[in-house]
PDB file of C-alpha atoms in Angstrom:
ATOM      1  CA  ASP J   1     -89.451 -19.381   6.268  1.00  0.00           C
ATOM      2  CA  HIS J   2     -91.072 -16.968   4.085  1.00  0.00           C
ATOM      3  CA  ALA J   3     -94.796 -15.776   4.782  1.00  0.00           C
ATOM      4  CA  LEU J   4     -96.346 -16.123   1.939  1.00  0.00           C
ATOM      5  CA  ASP J   5     -97.132 -12.524   0.504  1.00  0.00           C
ATOM      6  CA  MET J   6    -101.187 -13.329   0.029  1.00  0.00           C
ATOM      7  CA  THR J   7    -101.224  -9.815  -1.146  1.00  0.00           C
ATOM      8  CA  VAL J   8    -103.817  -8.575  -3.779  1.00  0.00           C
ATOM      9  CA  ASP J   9    -103.209  -5.776  -5.981  1.00  0.00           C
ATOM     10  CA  ARG J  10    -106.944  -4.301  -6.205  1.00  0.00           C
ATOM     11  CA  SER J  11    -106.173  -0.923  -7.776  1.00  0.00           C
ATOM     12  CA  PRO J  12    -108.315  -0.979 -10.990  1.00  0.00           C
ATOM     13  CA  LEU J  13    -106.367  -0.843 -14.457  1.00  0.00           C
ATOM     14  CA  ARG J  14    -104.448   2.290 -15.311  1.00  0.00           C
ATOM     15  CA  GLY J  15    -106.716   4.340 -17.892  1.00  0.00           C
ATOM     16  CA  THR J  16    -104.445   4.285 -20.568  1.00  0.00           C
ATOM     17  CA  ASP J  17    -103.778   0.293 -20.619  1.00  0.00           C
ATOM     18  CA  ARG J  18    -108.110   0.118 -20.528  1.00  0.00           C
ATOM     19  CA  LEU J  19    -107.937   2.664 -23.535  1.00  0.00           C
ATOM     20  CA  ALA J  20    -104.858   0.178 -25.491  1.00  0.00           C
ATOM     21  CA  ARG J  21    -107.305  -2.938 -24.676  1.00  0.00           C
ATOM     22  CA  ALA J  22    -110.396  -0.797 -26.084  1.00  0.00           C
ATOM     23  CA  PHE J  23    -108.440  -0.856 -29.507  1.00  0.00           C
ATOM     24  CA  ALA J  24    -106.562  -3.490 -28.936  1.00  0.00           C
ATOM     25  CA  ARG J  25    -110.092  -5.818 -28.765  1.00  0.00           C
ATOM     26  CA  ALA J  26    -111.241  -3.554 -31.929  1.00  0.00           C
ATOM     27  CA  ARG J  27    -108.329  -4.758 -34.393  1.00  0.00           C
ATOM     28  CA  GLU J  28    -107.867  -8.473 -32.703  1.00  0.00           C
ATOM     29  CA  GLU J  29    -111.964  -8.689 -34.057  1.00  0.00           C
ATOM     30  CA  ARG J  30    -110.684  -6.576 -37.479  1.00  0.00           C
ATOM     31  CA  ARG J  31    -112.884  -3.804 -37.106  1.00  0.00           C
ATOM     32  CA  CYS J  32    -112.937  -0.051 -36.199  1.00  0.00           C
ATOM     33  CA  ALA J  33    -113.572   0.803 -32.617  1.00  0.00           C
ATOM     34  CA  ILE J  34    -116.843   3.026 -31.608  1.00  0.00           C
ATOM     35  CA  VAL J  35    -116.182   5.497 -29.267  1.00  0.00           C
ATOM     36  CA  ILE J  36    -120.122   6.627 -28.338  1.00  0.00           C
ATOM     37  CA  TYR J  37    -120.751   9.918 -26.993  1.00  0.00           C
ATOM     38  CA  LEU J  38    -123.590  10.667 -23.857  1.00  0.00           C
ATOM     39  CA  THR J  39    -124.492  13.889 -22.510  1.00  0.00           C
ATOM     40  CA  VAL J  40    -124.623  12.855 -18.570  1.00  0.00           C
ATOM     41  CA  GLY J  41    -128.208  13.819 -17.883  1.00  0.00           C
ATOM     42  CA  PHE J  42    -129.653  14.082 -21.516  1.00  0.00           C
ATOM     43  CA  PRO J  43    -132.788  14.006 -22.193  1.00  0.00           C
ATOM     44  CA  ASP J  44    -133.110  13.413 -18.614  1.00  0.00           C
ATOM     45  CA  ARG J  45    -131.134  12.093 -15.140  1.00  0.00           C
ATOM     46  CA  ALA J  46    -132.020   8.548 -15.365  1.00  0.00           C
ATOM     47  CA  ALA J  47    -132.799   8.478 -19.234  1.00  0.00           C
ATOM     48  CA  SER J  48    -128.774   8.894 -19.666  1.00  0.00           C
ATOM     49  CA  HIS J  49    -127.763   6.193 -16.810  1.00  0.00           C
ATOM     50  CA  ARG J  50    -129.635   3.779 -18.879  1.00  0.00           C
ATOM     51  CA  LEU J  51    -128.914   5.019 -22.550  1.00  0.00           C
ATOM     52  CA  LEU J  52    -125.272   4.674 -21.490  1.00  0.00           C
ATOM     53  CA  ARG J  53    -125.602   0.419 -20.830  1.00  0.00           C
ATOM     54  CA  ALA J  54    -127.796   0.368 -24.010  1.00  0.00           C
ATOM     55  CA  ALA J  55    -124.374   2.217 -25.817  1.00  0.00           C
ATOM     56  CA  LEU J  56    -122.713  -0.635 -24.683  1.00  0.00           C
ATOM     57  CA  ASP J  57    -125.014  -3.142 -25.428  1.00  0.00           C
ATOM     58  CA  GLY J  58    -125.171  -2.433 -28.486  1.00  0.00           C
ATOM     59  CA  GLY J  59    -121.270  -2.641 -28.985  1.00  0.00           C
ATOM     60  CA  ALA J  60    -119.691   0.922 -27.526  1.00  0.00           C
ATOM     61  CA  ASP J  61    -116.307  -0.307 -27.177  1.00  0.00           C
ATOM     62  CA  VAL J  62    -115.490   3.178 -25.185  1.00  0.00           C
ATOM     63  CA  ILE J  63    -117.893   5.793 -23.712  1.00  0.00           C
ATOM     64  CA  GLU J  64    -117.315   9.389 -23.708  1.00  0.00           C
ATOM     65  CA  LEU J  65    -119.631  11.279 -21.000  1.00  0.00           C
ATOM     66  CA  GLY J  66    -120.462  14.476 -21.487  1.00  0.00           C
ATOM     67  CA  VAL J  67    -119.884  17.380 -18.518  1.00  0.00           C
ATOM     68  CA  PRO J  68    -123.055  19.935 -19.215  1.00  0.00           C
ATOM     69  CA  PHE J  69    -121.188  23.148 -20.077  1.00  0.00           C
ATOM     70  CA  SER J  70    -123.330  26.382 -20.434  1.00  0.00           C
ATOM     71  CA  ASP J  71    -120.187  27.542 -23.229  1.00  0.00           C
ATOM     72  CA  PRO J  72    -119.154  24.372 -24.919  1.00  0.00           C
ATOM     73  CA  MET J  73    -117.347  25.713 -27.761  1.00  0.00           C
ATOM     74  CA  ALA J  74    -116.383  23.159 -29.858  1.00  0.00           C
ATOM     75  CA  ASP J  75    -120.245  21.539 -30.169  1.00  0.00           C
ATOM     76  CA  GLY J  76    -122.890  22.167 -32.308  1.00  0.00           C
ATOM     77  CA  THR J  77    -126.256  22.254 -31.963  1.00  0.00           C
ATOM     78  CA  THR J  78    -127.463  18.866 -30.903  1.00  0.00           C
ATOM     79  CA  ILE J  79    -124.852  18.944 -28.645  1.00  0.00           C
ATOM     80  CA  GLN J  80    -125.141  21.798 -26.900  1.00  0.00           C
ATOM     81  CA  ARG J  81    -129.062  21.312 -26.894  1.00  0.00           C
ATOM     82  CA  ALA J  82    -128.575  18.416 -24.643  1.00  0.00           C
ATOM     83  CA  SER J  83    -125.948  20.465 -22.725  1.00  0.00           C
ATOM     84  CA  GLU J  84    -128.699  23.019 -21.881  1.00  0.00           C
ATOM     85  CA  THR J  85    -131.658  20.180 -21.131  1.00  0.00           C
ATOM     86  CA  ALA J  86    -128.889  18.515 -18.768  1.00  0.00           C
ATOM     87  CA  LEU J  87    -127.660  21.539 -16.522  1.00  0.00           C
ATOM     88  CA  ARG J  88    -131.672  21.971 -16.287  1.00  0.00           C
ATOM     89  CA  GLU J  89    -131.657  18.671 -14.860  1.00  0.00           C
ATOM     90  CA  GLY J  90    -129.148  20.240 -12.187  1.00  0.00           C
ATOM     91  CA  ILE J  91    -126.625  17.608 -13.451  1.00  0.00           C
ATOM     92  CA  THR J  92    -122.586  18.870 -12.027  1.00  0.00           C
ATOM     93  CA  LEU J  93    -119.191  17.457 -12.825  1.00  0.00           C
ATOM     94  CA  ASP J  94    -119.724  15.142  -9.308  1.00  0.00           C
ATOM     95  CA  ASP J  95    -122.571  13.153 -10.990  1.00  0.00           C
ATOM     96  CA  CYS J  96    -120.762  12.717 -14.248  1.00  0.00           C
ATOM     97  CA  LEU J  97    -117.953  11.600 -11.969  1.00  0.00           C
ATOM     98  CA  ARG J  98    -120.231   9.224 -10.411  1.00  0.00           C
ATOM     99  CA  GLU J  99    -121.907   7.958 -13.343  1.00  0.00           C
ATOM    100  CA  ALA J 100    -118.359   6.865 -15.411  1.00  0.00           C
ATOM    101  CA  ALA J 101    -117.487   5.364 -11.759  1.00  0.00           C
ATOM    102  CA  GLU J 102    -120.658   3.090 -11.424  1.00  0.00           C
ATOM    103  CA  CYS J 103    -120.123   2.312 -15.484  1.00  0.00           C
ATOM    104  CA  VAL J 104    -116.937   1.130 -14.731  1.00  0.00           C
ATOM    105  CA  ALA J 105    -117.436  -1.141 -11.858  1.00  0.00           C
ATOM    106  CA  GLU J 106    -120.565  -2.677 -13.281  1.00  0.00           C
ATOM    107  CA  ARG J 107    -119.279  -3.465 -16.647  1.00  0.00           C
ATOM    108  CA  ASP J 108    -115.678  -3.395 -16.342  1.00  0.00           C
ATOM    109  CA  ALA J 109    -116.249  -0.191 -19.587  1.00  0.00           C
ATOM    110  CA  THR J 110    -113.735   2.519 -20.629  1.00  0.00           C
ATOM    111  CA  VAL J 111    -114.774   5.722 -20.103  1.00  0.00           C
ATOM    112  CA  LEU J 112    -113.462   8.858 -20.731  1.00  0.00           C
ATOM    113  CA  LEU J 113    -114.840  12.532 -19.625  1.00  0.00           C
ATOM    114  CA  MET J 114    -115.330  15.021 -22.008  1.00  0.00           C
ATOM    115  CA  GLY J 115    -115.585  18.188 -20.538  1.00  0.00           C
ATOM    116  CA  TYR J 116    -114.056  22.591 -20.825  1.00  0.00           C
ATOM    117  CA  THR J 117    -111.775  23.728 -18.172  1.00  0.00           C
ATOM    118  CA  ASN J 118    -113.934  25.883 -16.221  1.00  0.00           C
ATOM    119  CA  PRO J 119    -115.462  22.493 -14.070  1.00  0.00           C
ATOM    120  CA  PHE J 120    -112.002  20.798 -13.991  1.00  0.00           C
ATOM    121  CA  LEU J 121    -110.490  23.421 -12.711  1.00  0.00           C
ATOM    122  CA  ARG J 122    -113.273  24.430 -10.087  1.00  0.00           C
ATOM    123  CA  HIS J 123    -113.491  20.992  -9.063  1.00  0.00           C
ATOM    124  CA  GLY J 124    -109.161  21.031  -8.830  1.00  0.00           C
ATOM    125  CA  PHE J 125    -106.898  19.189 -11.274  1.00  0.00           C
ATOM    126  CA  GLU J 126    -105.515  17.195  -8.986  1.00  0.00           C
ATOM    127  CA  ARG J 127    -108.382  15.961  -7.346  1.00  0.00           C
ATOM    128  CA  LEU J 128    -110.531  14.992 -10.025  1.00  0.00           C
ATOM    129  CA  ALA J 129    -107.334  13.214 -12.161  1.00  0.00           C
ATOM    130  CA  GLU J 130    -107.453  11.527  -8.113  1.00  0.00           C
ATOM    131  CA  ARG J 131    -110.929  10.024  -8.705  1.00  0.00           C
ATOM    132  CA  CYS J 132    -110.751   8.816 -12.214  1.00  0.00           C
ATOM    133  CA  ALA J 133    -106.954   6.873 -11.182  1.00  0.00           C
ATOM    134  CA  ARG J 134    -109.040   5.394  -8.250  1.00  0.00           C
ATOM    135  CA  ASP J 135    -112.391   4.476  -9.857  1.00  0.00           C
ATOM    136  CA  GLY J 136    -111.021   3.358 -13.705  1.00  0.00           C
ATOM    137  CA  ILE J 137    -111.806   6.369 -15.352  1.00  0.00           C
ATOM    138  CA  ALA J 138    -109.701   6.494 -18.384  1.00  0.00           C
ATOM    139  CA  GLY J 139    -109.358   9.514 -19.383  1.00  0.00           C
ATOM    140  CA  LEU J 140    -110.643  13.240 -20.340  1.00  0.00           C
ATOM    141  CA  ILE J 141    -110.859  15.298 -23.547  1.00  0.00           C
ATOM    142  CA  VAL J 142    -110.934  19.146 -22.742  1.00  0.00           C
ATOM    143  CA  PRO J 143    -111.404  20.594 -26.173  1.00  0.00           C
ATOM    144  CA  ASP J 144    -111.142  23.957 -24.847  1.00  0.00           C
ATOM    145  CA  LEU J 145    -107.443  22.803 -23.069  1.00  0.00           C
ATOM    146  CA  PRO J 146    -104.047  23.282 -26.153  1.00  0.00           C
ATOM    147  CA  ALA J 147    -101.699  21.149 -25.594  1.00  0.00           C
ATOM    148  CA  GLU J 148     -99.045  23.901 -25.053  1.00  0.00           C
ATOM    149  CA  GLU J 149    -101.476  24.533 -21.892  1.00  0.00           C
ATOM    150  CA  SER J 150    -102.138  21.478 -20.559  1.00  0.00           C
ATOM    151  CA  ALA J 151     -98.871  21.303 -18.144  1.00  0.00           C
ATOM    152  CA  GLU J 152    -100.506  21.564 -15.346  1.00  0.00           C
ATOM    153  CA  VAL J 153    -103.280  18.668 -16.302  1.00  0.00           C
ATOM    154  CA  ASP J 154    -100.613  16.415 -17.490  1.00  0.00           C
ATOM    155  CA  ALA J 155     -98.542  16.815 -14.087  1.00  0.00           C
ATOM    156  CA  VAL J 156    -101.238  15.043 -12.399  1.00  0.00           C
ATOM    157  CA  CYS J 157    -102.886  12.737 -15.052  1.00  0.00           C
ATOM    158  CA  VAL J 158     -99.367  10.927 -16.423  1.00  0.00           C
ATOM    159  CA  PRO J 159     -98.352   9.305 -13.198  1.00  0.00           C
ATOM    160  CA  ARG J 160    -102.063   8.434 -12.385  1.00  0.00           C
ATOM    161  CA  GLY J 161    -102.376   6.771 -15.496  1.00  0.00           C
ATOM    162  CA  VAL J 162    -105.218   9.394 -17.059  1.00  0.00           C
ATOM    163  CA  ALA J 163    -104.695   9.841 -20.271  1.00  0.00           C
ATOM    164  CA  ARG J 164    -105.431  13.646 -21.681  1.00  0.00           C
ATOM    165  CA  ILE J 165    -106.469  12.939 -24.899  1.00  0.00           C
ATOM    166  CA  ASP J 166    -105.115  15.850 -27.569  1.00  0.00           C
ATOM    167  CA  LEU J 167    -107.762  17.121 -30.453  1.00  0.00           C
ATOM    168  CA  TYR J 168    -105.762  17.226 -33.870  1.00  0.00           C
ATOM    169  CA  ALA J 169    -107.406  19.098 -36.859  1.00  0.00           C
ATOM    170  CA  PRO J 170    -107.095  19.340 -41.185  1.00  0.00           C
ATOM    171  CA  THR J 171    -105.444  22.641 -40.306  1.00  0.00           C
ATOM    172  CA  THR J 172    -103.034  21.291 -38.296  1.00  0.00           C
ATOM    173  CA  PRO J 173     -99.125  21.830 -39.780  1.00  0.00           C
ATOM    174  CA  ASP J 174     -96.888  18.806 -39.660  1.00  0.00           C
ATOM    175  CA  GLU J 175     -94.338  20.685 -37.616  1.00  0.00           C
ATOM    176  CA  ARG J 176     -97.334  20.877 -34.461  1.00  0.00           C
ATOM    177  CA  LEU J 177     -98.141  17.222 -34.870  1.00  0.00           C
ATOM    178  CA  ALA J 178     -94.457  16.959 -35.050  1.00  0.00           C
ATOM    179  CA  ARG J 179     -93.869  17.779 -31.779  1.00  0.00           C
ATOM    180  CA  LEU J 180     -97.345  17.058 -29.814  1.00  0.00           C
ATOM    181  CA  LEU J 181     -97.724  13.768 -30.813  1.00  0.00           C
ATOM    182  CA  PRO J 182     -95.023  12.276 -29.228  1.00  0.00           C
ATOM    183  CA  ARG J 183     -96.396  13.214 -26.268  1.00  0.00           C
ATOM    184  CA  SER J 184    -100.015  12.233 -26.678  1.00  0.00           C
ATOM    185  CA  ARG J 185    -101.524   9.098 -24.866  1.00  0.00           C
ATOM    186  CA  GLY J 186    -104.650   7.448 -25.575  1.00  0.00           C
ATOM    187  CA  PHE J 187    -105.281   7.698 -29.016  1.00  0.00           C
ATOM    188  CA  ALA J 188    -104.714  10.566 -31.262  1.00  0.00           C
ATOM    189  CA  TYR J 189    -107.934  12.447 -32.047  1.00  0.00           C
ATOM    190  CA  CYS J 190    -108.350  13.659 -34.982  1.00  0.00           C
ATOM    191  CA  VAL J 191    -110.996  15.572 -36.100  1.00  0.00           C
ATOM    192  CA  SER J 192    -112.435  15.367 -39.388  1.00  0.00           C
ATOM    193  CA  LEU J 193    -113.228  18.698 -40.007  1.00  0.00           C
ATOM    194  CA  THR J 194    -112.546  21.683 -39.144  1.00  0.00           C
ATOM    195  CA  GLY J 195    -115.860  23.675 -37.270  1.00  0.00           C
ATOM    196  CA  VAL J 196    -117.986  22.484 -34.069  1.00  0.00           C
ATOM    197  CA  THR J 197    -119.261  19.259 -33.745  1.00  0.00           C
ATOM    198  CA  GLY J 198    -122.392  17.991 -35.758  1.00  0.00           C
ATOM    199  CA  ALA J 199    -123.179  15.225 -38.111  1.00  0.00           C
ATOM    200  CA  ARG J 200    -122.809  15.846 -41.391  1.00  0.00           C
ATOM    201  CA  SER J 201    -123.744  14.428 -44.499  1.00  0.00           C
ATOM    202  CA  ALA J 202    -119.803  13.188 -46.323  1.00  0.00           C
ATOM    203  CA  LEU J 203    -116.139  13.126 -45.257  1.00  0.00           C
ATOM    204  CA  ALA J 204    -113.897  15.789 -46.158  1.00  0.00           C
ATOM    205  CA  ASP J 205    -111.850  15.639 -48.540  1.00  0.00           C
ATOM    206  CA  ASP J 206    -109.167  15.953 -46.954  1.00  0.00           C
ATOM    207  CA  LEU J 207    -109.283  13.419 -44.263  1.00  0.00           C
ATOM    208  CA  ALA J 208    -107.013  11.076 -45.888  1.00  0.00           C
ATOM    209  CA  PRO J 209    -104.003  12.825 -46.305  1.00  0.00           C
ATOM    210  CA  PHE J 210    -104.453  14.276 -42.645  1.00  0.00           C
ATOM    211  CA  LEU J 211    -104.968  11.075 -41.214  1.00  0.00           C
ATOM    212  CA  ALA J 212    -101.534   9.323 -43.586  1.00  0.00           C
ATOM    213  CA  ARG J 213     -99.660  12.513 -41.832  1.00  0.00           C
ATOM    214  CA  VAL J 214    -101.041  11.357 -38.559  1.00  0.00           C
ATOM    215  CA  ARG J 215    -100.075   8.158 -38.917  1.00  0.00           C
ATOM    216  CA  ALA J 216     -96.262   8.959 -39.495  1.00  0.00           C
ATOM    217  CA  ARG J 217     -96.154  10.693 -36.403  1.00  0.00           C
ATOM    218  CA  THR J 218     -97.337   7.752 -33.798  1.00  0.00           C
ATOM    219  CA  THR J 219     -98.191   4.646 -32.809  1.00  0.00           C
ATOM    220  CA  LEU J 220    -101.302   5.349 -30.612  1.00  0.00           C
ATOM    221  CA  PRO J 221    -104.412   4.264 -32.130  1.00  0.00           C
ATOM    222  CA  ILE J 222    -106.283   7.366 -34.580  1.00  0.00           C
ATOM    223  CA  ALA J 223    -109.770   7.799 -34.086  1.00  0.00           C
ATOM    224  CA  VAL J 224    -111.557   9.760 -36.329  1.00  0.00           C
ATOM    225  CA  GLY J 225    -114.253  12.570 -34.274  1.00  0.00           C
ATOM    226  CA  PHE J 226    -116.453  15.242 -35.504  1.00  0.00           C
ATOM    227  CA  GLY J 227    -119.270  14.838 -38.378  1.00  0.00           C
ATOM    228  CA  ILE J 228    -118.947  10.950 -38.018  1.00  0.00           C
ATOM    229  CA  GLY J 229    -122.664  10.289 -38.372  1.00  0.00           C
ATOM    230  CA  ALA J 230    -123.423   6.973 -40.181  1.00  0.00           C
ATOM    231  CA  PRO J 231    -122.584   3.373 -40.987  1.00  0.00           C
ATOM    232  CA  GLU J 232    -121.222   4.750 -44.591  1.00  0.00           C
ATOM    233  CA  HIS J 233    -119.090   7.156 -42.787  1.00  0.00           C
ATOM    234  CA  VAL J 234    -117.589   4.439 -40.449  1.00  0.00           C
ATOM    235  CA  ARG J 235    -117.440   2.093 -43.661  1.00  0.00           C
ATOM    236  CA  ALA J 236    -115.149   4.610 -45.286  1.00  0.00           C
ATOM    237  CA  LEU J 237    -112.813   4.708 -42.861  1.00  0.00           C
ATOM    238  CA  ARG J 238    -111.807   1.320 -42.518  1.00  0.00           C
ATOM    239  CA  GLY J 239    -108.123   0.683 -43.541  1.00  0.00           C
ATOM    240  CA  LEU J 240    -107.693   4.850 -42.440  1.00  0.00           C
ATOM    241  CA  ALA J 241    -108.018   4.719 -38.850  1.00  0.00           C
ATOM    242  CA  ASP J 242    -108.786   2.485 -35.656  1.00  0.00           C
ATOM    243  CA  GLY J 243    -111.651   4.127 -34.362  1.00  0.00           C
ATOM    244  CA  VAL J 244    -114.471   6.820 -34.890  1.00  0.00           C
ATOM    245  CA  VAL J 245    -115.932   8.647 -32.440  1.00  0.00           C
ATOM    246  CA  VAL J 246    -120.123   9.449 -33.083  1.00  0.00           C
ATOM    247  CA  GLY J 247    -121.551  11.631 -30.424  1.00  0.00           C
ATOM    248  CA  SER J 248    -124.297  14.631 -32.333  1.00  0.00           C
ATOM    249  CA  ALA J 249    -125.656  11.376 -34.368  1.00  0.00           C
ATOM    250  CA  ALA J 250    -125.913   9.599 -31.772  1.00  0.00           C
ATOM    251  CA  ILE J 251    -127.768  12.209 -29.112  1.00  0.00           C
ATOM    252  CA  ASP J 252    -130.153  12.540 -32.699  1.00  0.00           C
ATOM    253  CA  VAL J 253    -131.038   8.615 -32.367  1.00  0.00           C
ATOM    254  CA  VAL J 254    -131.636   9.716 -28.739  1.00  0.00           C
ATOM    255  CA  GLN J 255    -134.542  13.073 -29.405  1.00  0.00           C
ATOM    256  CA  ARG J 256    -136.324  10.935 -32.307  1.00  0.00           C
ATOM    257  CA  ALA J 257    -137.150   7.791 -30.355  1.00  0.00           C
ATOM    258  CA  ALA J 258    -140.329   7.592 -28.365  1.00  0.00           C
ATOM    259  CA  PRO J 259    -139.087   7.433 -24.643  1.00  0.00           C
ATOM    260  CA  SER J 260    -140.503   4.080 -24.304  1.00  0.00           C
ATOM    261  CA  GLU J 261    -138.204   3.025 -27.527  1.00  0.00           C
ATOM    262  CA  ARG J 262    -134.866   5.736 -26.852  1.00  0.00           C
ATOM    263  CA  GLU J 263    -132.623   2.618 -25.189  1.00  0.00           C
ATOM    264  CA  GLY J 264    -133.474  -0.209 -28.337  1.00  0.00           C
ATOM    265  CA  ALA J 265    -132.704   2.815 -31.104  1.00  0.00           C
ATOM    266  CA  LEU J 266    -129.503   3.757 -29.711  1.00  0.00           C
ATOM    267  CA  ARG J 267    -128.143   0.208 -29.371  1.00  0.00           C
ATOM    268  CA  ASP J 268    -129.433  -0.894 -32.799  1.00  0.00           C
ATOM    269  CA  PHE J 269    -127.765   1.964 -34.134  1.00  0.00           C
ATOM    270  CA  VAL J 270    -124.463   1.230 -32.087  1.00  0.00           C
ATOM    271  CA  GLY J 271    -124.684  -2.056 -33.647  1.00  0.00           C
ATOM    272  CA  SER J 272    -125.282  -0.237 -37.146  1.00  0.00           C
ATOM    273  CA  LEU J 273    -122.208   1.339 -36.566  1.00  0.00           C
ATOM    274  CA  ARG J 274    -119.751  -1.567 -35.149  1.00  0.00           C
ATOM    275  CA  GLU J 275    -120.996  -3.904 -37.828  1.00  0.00           C
ATOM    276  CA  ALA J 276    -119.971  -1.245 -40.527  1.00  0.00           C
ATOM    277  CA  GLY J 277    -116.804  -1.213 -39.385  1.00  0.00           C
ATOM    278  CA  ARG J 278    -115.839  -4.905 -39.838  1.00  0.00           C
ATOM    279  CA  SER J 279    -113.470  -5.758 -42.543  1.00  0.00           C
TER     280      SER J 279
END
């Protein structure tokens, strides 16, 4: 008789599978997936740890953890200031990786790291991808690394199931969409406007045609970010996008609240976005 194989696969769910699960759950519930960006270390080290949980309690489907950097070129004033605060707190990429890993282990959360090339390069791309895979971190967003220059990162991320999320703008021509979207993983991150991050009062007029161009070229979920900051924005995107990415507005909510009320304010804000995305 053959001995019964009692080996159990305890490896974490692959990042691409975590993202697919998060968007599938939202789709089953007939609503937009809510992706919340928070800078690690803002407004301070201890508070950011609690705010991360508050966002999940409010119903965030995906957490995008910002790695503070001295020159965040894609970010507007709100996130720049949050990054400066975090750097003064001494936050490093290692801190961000630990925070993400704890969140995955504690909540089975879907967590992305959003950061710039230099800290990731200094850490080592392969070492970074290995840590993400080991700890169940779903993927990376690297806004200053064009897809055409990302072969070194993809070579270590793709075999490990770690998604490198590409960003697409309304100015992206059809030829580039057709070339890059088939190679995208996780979801297609569509920037709602040209320029840097930051909450806006209204969505751009050319957003719907842009999303239609992307939809025609991929079966991945589409998430819209940059300038998404209010429930009415989420309502306007129902039926057009599968998810929304909210960063500056979430940080603004934290900044405006009294220290004792920050977690509740963020939780309620995320809840309002989630409800607005329900069809």
